[in-house]
Tab-separated table of C-alpha atoms in Angstrom:
chain	number	residue	atom	x	y	z
A	318	ALA	CA	-0.027	0.058	-0.071
A	319	ALA	CA	1.012	3.713	-0.755
A	320	CYS	CA	2.361	5.378	2.401
A	321	SER	CA	0.015	7.819	3.998
A	322	MET	CA	1.031	11.193	3.190
A	323	GLY	CA	-0.603	12.889	6.449
A	324	ASN	CA	2.883	12.935	7.883
A	325	SER	CA	4.806	12.351	4.773
A	326	THR	CA	7.290	15.231	5.541
A	327	SER	CA	8.426	13.477	8.835
A	328	ARG	CA	8.675	9.842	7.114
A	329	LEU	CA	10.537	11.434	4.337
A	330	TYR	CA	12.924	13.173	6.360
A	331	SER	CA	13.604	9.997	8.239
A	332	ALA	CA	14.008	7.955	4.693
A	333	LEU	CA	16.718	10.984	3.704
A	334	ALA	CA	18.291	11.115	6.932
A	335	LYS	CA	19.142	7.411	7.167
A	336	THR	CA	21.173	7.821	4.140
A	337	LEU	CA	23.474	10.296	5.788
A	338	SER	CA	25.240	7.692	7.587
A	339	SER	CA	28.067	5.626	5.799
A	340	SER	CA	27.822	2.808	8.468
A	341	ALA	CA	25.144	1.316	6.569
A	342	VAL	CA	27.731	0.099	4.344
A	343	SER	CA	30.292	-1.220	6.992
A	344	GLN	CA	31.415	-4.543	4.763
A	345	HIS	CA	32.593	-3.569	1.332
A	346	GLN	CA	32.994	-7.098	0.346
A	347	ASP	CA	29.280	-7.628	0.384
A	348	CYS	CA	28.456	-4.803	-2.292
A	349	LEU	CA	27.061	-7.544	-4.567
A	350	GLU	CA	24.561	-8.618	-1.957
A	351	LYS	CA	21.098	-6.880	-2.489
A	352	PRO	CA	19.630	-5.505	0.449
A	353	ASN	CA	15.976	-6.596	1.417
A	354	THR	CA	13.918	-3.355	0.586
A	355	ALA	CA	10.734	-5.399	-0.229
A	356	GLN	CA	9.167	-4.280	3.119
A	357	LEU	CA	9.788	-0.452	2.658
A	358	GLU	CA	6.775	1.568	1.864
A	359	PRO	CA	6.366	3.298	-1.518
A	360	ILE	CA	7.439	6.984	-1.700
A	361	ASP	CA	5.324	9.601	-3.613
A	362	PRO	CA	7.937	11.189	-6.059
A	363	LYS	CA	6.518	14.701	-5.346
A	364	ASP	CA	7.113	14.382	-1.770
A	365	LEU	CA	10.483	13.243	-2.003
A	366	LEU	CA	11.140	16.290	-4.046
A	367	GLU	CA	9.575	18.548	-1.819
A	368	GLU	CA	11.760	17.090	1.018
A	369	CYS	CA	14.957	17.387	-1.121
A	370	GLN	CA	14.212	21.203	-1.903
A	371	LEU	CA	13.616	21.579	1.911
A	372	VAL	CA	17.141	20.317	2.572
A	373	LEU	CA	18.400	22.724	-0.314
A	374	GLN	CA	16.540	25.988	0.519
A	375	LYS	CA	19.623	27.849	1.040
A	376	ARG	CA	21.156	27.015	-2.200
A	377	PRO	CA	20.309	28.658	-5.595
A	378	PRO	CA	17.485	27.026	-7.605
A	379	ARG	CA	18.134	24.502	-10.268
A	380	PHE	CA	18.897	25.460	-13.504
A	381	GLN	CA	16.570	25.648	-16.125
A	382	ARG	CA	16.964	23.331	-19.179
A	383	ASP	CA	14.599	22.471	-22.091
A	384	PHE	CA	14.014	19.492	-24.083
A	385	VAL	CA	14.702	20.017	-27.802
A	386	ASN	CA	12.166	18.172	-30.020
A	387	LEU	CA	13.960	16.072	-32.702
A	388	LYS	CA	10.940	13.851	-34.020
A	389	LYS	CA	10.381	14.571	-37.763
A	390	ASN	CA	7.930	11.917	-38.591
A	391	ALA	CA	4.553	11.333	-37.305
A	392	ALA	CA	3.785	10.894	-33.391
A	393	SER	CA	4.059	7.497	-32.027
A	394	ASN	CA	1.156	5.663	-30.754
A	395	HIS	CA	3.175	4.786	-27.471
A	396	ARG	CA	4.555	6.584	-24.634
A	397	PRO	CA	8.362	7.353	-25.231
A	398	ILE	CA	11.102	5.701	-23.234
A	399	ARG	CA	13.005	8.380	-21.246
A	400	VAL	CA	16.620	7.461	-20.675
A	401	MET	CA	18.995	9.340	-18.348
A	402	GLN	CA	22.837	8.953	-18.382
A	403	TRP	CA	24.772	10.484	-15.733
A	404	ASN	CA	28.261	10.412	-14.129
A	405	ILE	CA	27.189	11.738	-10.737
A	406	LEU	CA	30.604	12.048	-9.261
A	407	ALA	CA	31.579	9.751	-6.483
A	408	GLN	CA	31.331	11.291	-3.081
A	409	ALA	CA	34.936	9.967	-1.838
A	410	LEU	CA	36.525	11.492	-5.146
A	411	GLY	CA	34.660	14.814	-5.013
A	412	GLU	CA	35.871	15.246	-1.587
A	413	GLY	CA	39.321	13.165	-1.538
A	414	LYS	CA	40.722	12.811	-4.853
A	415	ASP	CA	39.544	15.206	-7.842
A	416	ASN	CA	40.933	18.537	-6.745
A	417	PHE	CA	38.168	20.863	-7.937
A	418	VAL	CA	40.295	23.966	-6.817
A	419	GLN	CA	37.143	26.474	-7.652
A	420	CYS	CA	34.518	24.426	-5.794
A	421	PRO	CA	34.291	25.279	-2.204
A	422	MET	CA	33.969	22.024	0.042
A	423	GLU	CA	30.913	23.131	1.365
A	424	ALA	CA	29.217	22.599	-1.804
A	425	LEU	CA	30.432	19.018	-1.943
A	426	LYS	CA	28.837	18.067	1.620
A	427	TRP	CA	26.769	14.825	0.834
A	428	GLU	CA	23.905	15.867	2.834
A	429	GLU	CA	22.836	18.301	0.339
A	430	ARG	CA	24.686	17.147	-2.716
A	431	LYS	CA	22.861	13.926	-2.608
A	432	CYS	CA	19.645	16.296	-2.727
A	433	LEU	CA	20.874	17.869	-5.705
A	434	ILE	CA	21.324	14.432	-7.516
A	435	LEU	CA	17.708	13.224	-6.482
A	436	GLU	CA	16.238	16.881	-7.279
A	437	GLU	CA	17.665	16.315	-10.696
A	438	ILE	CA	16.534	12.629	-11.343
A	439	LEU	CA	13.047	13.615	-9.975
A	440	ALA	CA	12.938	16.737	-12.152
A	441	TYR	CA	13.274	14.493	-15.329
A	442	LYS	CA	11.445	11.278	-14.159
A	443	PRO	CA	13.447	8.853	-16.307
A	444	ASP	CA	11.961	5.221	-17.170
A	445	ILE	CA	15.494	4.241	-17.322
A	446	LEU	CA	18.589	5.616	-15.389
A	447	CYS	CA	22.076	4.886	-15.847
A	448	LEU	CA	24.717	6.241	-13.261
A	449	GLN	CA	28.357	6.118	-13.105
A	450	GLU	CA	30.704	6.756	-10.082
A	451	VAL	CA	27.850	5.557	-7.652
A	452	ASP	CA	29.544	4.956	-4.136
A	453	HIS	CA	26.495	5.507	-2.005
A	454	TYR	CA	24.148	2.616	-3.870
A	455	PHE	CA	23.230	0.872	-0.768
A	456	ASP	CA	22.596	3.521	1.609
A	457	THR	CA	21.042	6.001	-0.664
A	458	PHE	CA	19.991	5.249	-4.250
A	459	GLU	CA	18.777	1.528	-3.832
A	460	PRO	CA	16.730	2.252	-0.800
A	461	LEU	CA	15.097	5.491	-2.094
A	462	LEU	CA	14.826	4.487	-5.773
A	463	SER	CA	13.352	0.938	-5.144
A	464	ARG	CA	10.591	2.871	-3.348
A	465	LEU	CA	10.040	5.148	-6.258
A	466	GLY	CA	9.159	1.830	-8.359
A	467	TYR	CA	12.520	1.240	-9.940
A	468	GLN	CA	14.527	-2.272	-10.166
A	469	CYS	CA	17.987	-1.623	-9.187
A	470	THR	CA	21.344	-2.988	-10.226
A	471	PHE	CA	24.806	-2.351	-8.917
A	472	PHE	CA	28.151	-3.394	-10.330
A	473	PRO	CA	31.368	-2.085	-8.330
A	474	LYS	CA	34.675	-1.572	-9.889
A	475	PRO	CA	36.872	-4.361	-8.913
A	476	TRP	CA	39.478	-1.989	-7.356
A	477	SER	CA	37.586	1.365	-6.704
A	478	PRO	CA	39.853	4.546	-6.036
A	479	CYS	CA	37.175	5.569	-3.607
A	480	LEU	CA	38.726	2.698	-1.265
A	481	ASP	CA	42.025	4.796	-1.222
A	482	VAL	CA	40.187	7.540	0.483
A	483	GLU	CA	39.583	7.977	4.176
A	484	GLN	CA	36.099	7.268	5.700
A	485	ASN	CA	34.872	6.167	2.160
A	486	ASN	CA	31.672	4.689	1.629
A	487	GLY	CA	32.575	1.662	-0.346
A	488	PRO	CA	33.579	1.100	-3.814
A	489	ASP	CA	32.145	3.196	-6.644
A	490	GLY	CA	30.545	1.484	-9.905
A	491	CYS	CA	27.979	1.474	-12.309
A	492	ALA	CA	24.169	1.398	-11.449
A	493	LEU	CA	21.218	0.736	-13.497
A	494	PHE	CA	17.437	1.543	-12.447
A	495	PHE	CA	14.286	0.932	-14.574
A	496	LEU	CA	10.711	1.562	-13.690
A	497	LYS	CA	9.019	-1.979	-12.923
A	498	GLU	CA	5.756	-0.800	-14.144
A	499	ARG	CA	6.950	-0.283	-17.725
A	500	PHE	CA	9.354	-3.023	-18.165
A	501	GLU	CA	10.223	-6.473	-17.300
A	502	LEU	CA	13.784	-7.727	-16.947
A	503	ILE	CA	14.328	-10.593	-19.403
A	504	ASN	CA	18.086	-10.828	-18.920
A	505	SER	CA	20.952	-9.050	-16.896
A	506	ALA	CA	24.605	-9.444	-17.403
A	507	ASN	CA	27.501	-7.980	-15.348
A	508	ILE	CA	30.443	-7.295	-17.499
A	509	ARG	CA	33.945	-6.800	-16.354
A	510	LEU	CA	35.405	-5.266	-19.313
A	511	THR	CA	38.776	-6.696	-21.036
A	512	ALA	CA	41.728	-5.120	-22.578
A	513	MET	CA	44.575	-6.990	-24.567
A	514	LYS	CA	42.789	-10.195	-22.971
A	515	LEU	CA	43.313	-8.975	-19.505
A	516	LYS	CA	40.692	-7.955	-16.984
A	517	THR	CA	40.292	-4.493	-16.271
A	518	ASN	CA	38.788	-2.360	-13.393
A	519	GLN	CA	36.037	-0.994	-15.582
A	520	VAL	CA	32.660	-2.658	-15.770
A	521	ALA	CA	29.590	-2.543	-17.408
A	522	ILE	CA	25.741	-3.629	-16.879
A	523	ALA	CA	23.636	-5.162	-19.837
A	524	GLN	CA	20.232	-5.696	-19.201
A	525	THR	CA	17.542	-6.968	-22.037
A	526	LEU	CA	13.907	-5.331	-21.218
A	527	LYS	CA	10.483	-6.072	-22.359
A	528	CYS	CA	8.298	-3.197	-22.811
A	529	SER	CA	4.862	-3.745	-21.342
A	530	GLU	CA	3.086	-1.542	-23.664
A	531	THR	CA	4.664	-2.563	-26.899
A	532	GLY	CA	5.720	-5.985	-26.182
A	533	ARG	CA	9.032	-5.049	-27.631
A	534	LEU	CA	12.524	-6.334	-26.387
A	535	PHE	CA	15.391	-4.020	-25.958
A	536	CYS	CA	18.790	-3.945	-24.383
A	537	ILE	CA	20.034	-1.177	-22.259
A	538	ALA	CA	23.660	-0.920	-21.078
A	539	VAL	CA	25.615	1.471	-18.657
A	540	THR	CA	29.407	1.587	-18.717
A	541	HIS	CA	32.320	3.739	-17.507
A	542	LEU	CA	35.665	3.568	-19.466
A	543	LYS	CA	39.037	4.077	-18.054
A	544	ALA	CA	40.058	7.886	-17.403
A	545	ARG	CA	43.029	9.942	-18.499
A	546	THR	CA	45.024	10.768	-21.393
A	547	GLY	CA	47.445	8.288	-22.895
A	548	TRP	CA	44.935	5.353	-22.084
A	549	GLU	CA	43.469	6.091	-25.695
A	550	ARG	CA	44.488	2.383	-26.925
A	551	PHE	CA	43.134	0.781	-23.592
A	552	ARG	CA	40.059	2.523	-24.048
A	553	SER	CA	39.908	1.139	-27.595
A	554	ALA	CA	40.433	-2.225	-26.362
A	555	GLN	CA	37.605	-1.973	-23.584
A	556	GLY	CA	34.991	-0.484	-26.467
A	557	CYS	CA	35.940	-3.468	-28.732
A	558	ASP	CA	35.200	-5.955	-25.560
A	559	LEU	CA	31.744	-4.261	-24.675
A	560	LEU	CA	30.676	-4.277	-28.417
A	561	GLN	CA	31.625	-7.833	-28.814
A	562	ASN	CA	29.568	-8.743	-25.624
A	563	LEU	CA	26.605	-6.535	-26.771
A	564	LYS	CA	26.586	-8.187	-30.329
A	565	SER	CA	26.090	-11.548	-28.539
A	566	ILE	CA	23.370	-10.014	-26.107
A	567	THR	CA	21.564	-8.252	-28.991
A	568	GLN	CA	21.770	-11.439	-31.163
A	569	GLY	CA	23.821	-9.253	-33.811
A	570	ALA	CA	21.485	-6.229	-33.331
A	571	LYS	CA	18.210	-8.267	-33.613
A	572	ILE	CA	17.156	-6.676	-30.382
A	573	PRO	CA	17.481	-2.840	-30.307
A	574	LEU	CA	19.847	-1.476	-28.029
A	575	ILE	CA	20.851	1.734	-26.016
A	576	VAL	CA	24.173	2.381	-24.511
A	577	CYS	CA	24.762	5.082	-21.867
A	578	GLY	CA	28.419	5.764	-20.439
A	579	ASP	CA	30.982	8.088	-19.531
A	580	PHE	CA	33.561	6.892	-22.197
A	581	ASN	CA	36.200	9.361	-21.210
A	582	ALA	CA	37.052	9.748	-24.834
A	583	GLU	CA	36.380	12.679	-27.081
A	584	PRO	CA	34.839	12.335	-30.526
A	585	THR	CA	38.448	12.212	-31.986
A	586	GLU	CA	39.106	9.028	-30.156
A	587	GLU	CA	39.364	5.413	-31.586
A	588	VAL	CA	36.911	4.035	-29.283
A	589	TYR	CA	34.415	6.712	-30.495
A	590	ARG	CA	34.859	5.621	-33.940
A	591	GLU	CA	34.424	1.926	-33.132
A	592	PHE	CA	31.133	2.771	-31.679
A	593	SER	CA	30.177	4.852	-34.614
A	594	ASN	CA	31.200	2.257	-37.355
A	595	SER	CA	29.801	-0.881	-35.377
A	596	SER	CA	27.961	-3.512	-37.268
A	597	LEU	CA	25.199	-2.898	-34.425
A	598	ASN	CA	24.293	0.557	-36.525
A	599	LEU	CA	24.742	2.961	-33.467
A	600	ASN	CA	24.312	6.682	-33.494
A	601	SER	CA	25.033	9.144	-30.897
A	602	ALA	CA	21.683	10.653	-29.706
A	603	TYR	CA	23.184	14.011	-28.929
A	604	LYS	CA	24.697	14.650	-32.238
A	605	LEU	CA	21.052	15.461	-33.103
A	606	LEU	CA	21.044	18.753	-31.153
A	607	SER	CA	23.773	20.000	-33.681
A	608	PRO	CA	22.537	21.921	-36.815
A	609	ASP	CA	23.594	19.148	-39.190
A	610	GLY	CA	23.118	16.350	-36.800
A	611	GLN	CA	26.665	15.314	-37.166
A	612	SER	CA	28.629	17.198	-34.544
A	613	GLU	CA	28.446	16.195	-30.863
A	614	PRO	CA	27.899	18.957	-27.989
A	615	PRO	CA	31.178	21.029	-27.276
A	616	TYR	CA	31.071	19.597	-23.744
A	617	THR	CA	29.557	17.253	-21.173
A	618	THR	CA	31.753	17.998	-18.503
A	619	TRP	CA	33.649	21.158	-17.369
A	620	LYS	CA	35.774	21.557	-14.256
A	621	ILE	CA	38.969	23.413	-13.015
A	622	ARG	CA	41.674	21.249	-11.707
A	623	PRO	CA	45.189	22.339	-10.473
A	624	SER	CA	46.341	21.686	-13.881
A	625	GLY	CA	43.982	23.860	-15.663
A	626	GLU	CA	40.478	24.163	-16.808
A	627	CYS	CA	39.029	20.824	-18.395
A	628	ARG	CA	36.287	21.174	-20.942
A	629	HIS	CA	35.563	18.098	-22.647
A	630	THR	CA	32.957	16.016	-24.396
A	631	LEU	CA	32.911	12.481	-22.615
A	632	ASP	CA	29.669	11.217	-22.193
A	633	TYR	CA	27.220	9.734	-24.693
A	634	ILE	CA	23.758	7.935	-25.232
A	635	TRP	CA	24.499	5.459	-28.170
A	636	TYR	CA	21.184	3.785	-30.020
A	637	SER	CA	20.282	1.558	-32.726
A	638	GLN	CA	19.426	3.845	-35.286
A	639	HIS	CA	17.417	1.468	-37.483
A	640	ALA	CA	15.074	0.261	-34.725
A	641	LEU	CA	14.930	3.526	-32.385
A	642	ASN	CA	13.804	7.183	-32.839
A	643	VAL	CA	15.202	9.967	-30.841
A	644	ASN	CA	11.886	12.183	-30.201
A	645	SER	CA	13.936	14.788	-27.797
A	646	ALA	CA	17.098	15.384	-26.004
A	647	LEU	CA	17.500	17.616	-23.051
A	648	GLY	CA	19.658	20.620	-23.825
A	649	LEU	CA	23.177	21.147	-21.794
A	650	LEU	CA	23.641	23.995	-19.607
A	651	THR	CA	25.138	27.172	-21.103
A	652	GLU	CA	28.378	28.603	-20.241
A	653	GLU	CA	26.844	31.254	-18.385
A	654	GLN	CA	24.710	28.823	-16.459
A	655	ILE	CA	27.858	26.887	-15.388
A	656	GLY	CA	29.603	30.134	-14.151
A	657	PRO	CA	33.143	30.939	-14.180
A	658	ASN	CA	34.263	28.416	-11.422
A	659	ARG	CA	32.783	25.592	-13.488
A	660	LEU	CA	31.335	22.332	-12.109
A	661	PRO	CA	30.508	20.997	-9.536
A	662	SER	CA	29.257	24.032	-7.497
A	663	PHE	CA	26.362	25.057	-5.228
A	664	ASN	CA	24.047	24.948	-8.222
A	665	TYR	CA	25.081	21.627	-9.765
A	666	PRO	CA	26.241	18.440	-7.972
A	667	SER	CA	28.526	16.764	-10.565
A	668	ASP	CA	31.341	17.574	-12.732
A	669	HIS	CA	29.304	15.990	-15.522
A	670	LEU	CA	26.027	17.074	-17.103
A	671	SER	CA	23.032	14.659	-16.974
A	672	LEU	CA	21.863	13.853	-20.639
A	673	VAL	CA	18.192	12.759	-21.177
A	674	CYS	CA	16.585	11.540	-24.131
A	675	ASP	CA	13.198	10.331	-25.390
A	676	PHE	CA	12.957	7.235	-27.407
A	677	SER	CA	10.304	5.533	-29.408
A	678	PHE	CA	10.429	2.286	-31.370
A	679	ASN	CA	10.722	2.328	-35.286
A	680	GLN	CA	7.637	0.721	-36.841
A	681	ASP	CA	9.805	-1.043	-39.122
A	682	PRO	CA	12.884	-2.077	-37.211
A	683	ASP	CA	14.421	-4.162	-39.941
A	684	ARG	CA	15.230	-1.649	-42.484
A	685	LEU	CA	18.780	-0.300	-42.511
A	686	LEU	CA	20.189	-3.463	-40.831
């Protein structure tokens, strides 16, 4: 039964407050064990959003971002599938390793930054949510999002850099969430990526879902490739391994595919070309925002480190262009909105921007294959 909202604020505050303590994850080796949240009552998303806004009342309001309509053909008979991709910035890395020299430590406090992240998710109401750098999965995202109706999956990095930070909250990893009322899980695979035949520290989750409304199958995948310059060939090998896995899972593109990720690679890199030229017939959704439909956004991450300003396009939503249409995409923050101190900030909780797209199934999925 849905929870009574007569005392919703106190209940939700209690739910949020419990996520402030890192003691909920005292044993990192148990990170693959799913806690039992079945007995928890559902949360009304409007009430959770109000609770977050109460915590954030001393911070500036959320930035306004608008969806850009991209669909040129006739409207679909079915509700679109909204997919959100976001590297949310691991708390341990934000506070302990990333050296955002223009970001006050006060802006990184988990009690408030957590609410900024939740506010962003609740504002766009994704049907499917793909996150990277999640190090508060078991004490925050899994308990809250499961109560919002999402099925939740987490796959941590084998050697997460978060574990090097004192008072960390366990390893970071990729997380995938989908609304159980809209989709049925058919198959799920946790993939540890290889490069040059060696297992690496980077991972992916790939799930085959059945859309309840259309009966159509599709695969959704989330990944986070190796960071840093000098590792381009390594990322390329990881990308090849992921594509091979996805070819098998989608039966050579018979099942439509959406791949979300922080690729840590500019469009000039080999791994980008591998995805662009793959036999899976993938296109990058955010290219469609450009005037000619051929150029990626100028940035998806923008920060200032001791070495200087870092403005890059690293985050992507790839999709099977023969089987799926991109109805709309969420516009990015402008330079003026981001401000001179860049990201993260009191306004925005991560150094990466969230990407959000609305997809519909093509009526003739076999064409162009």
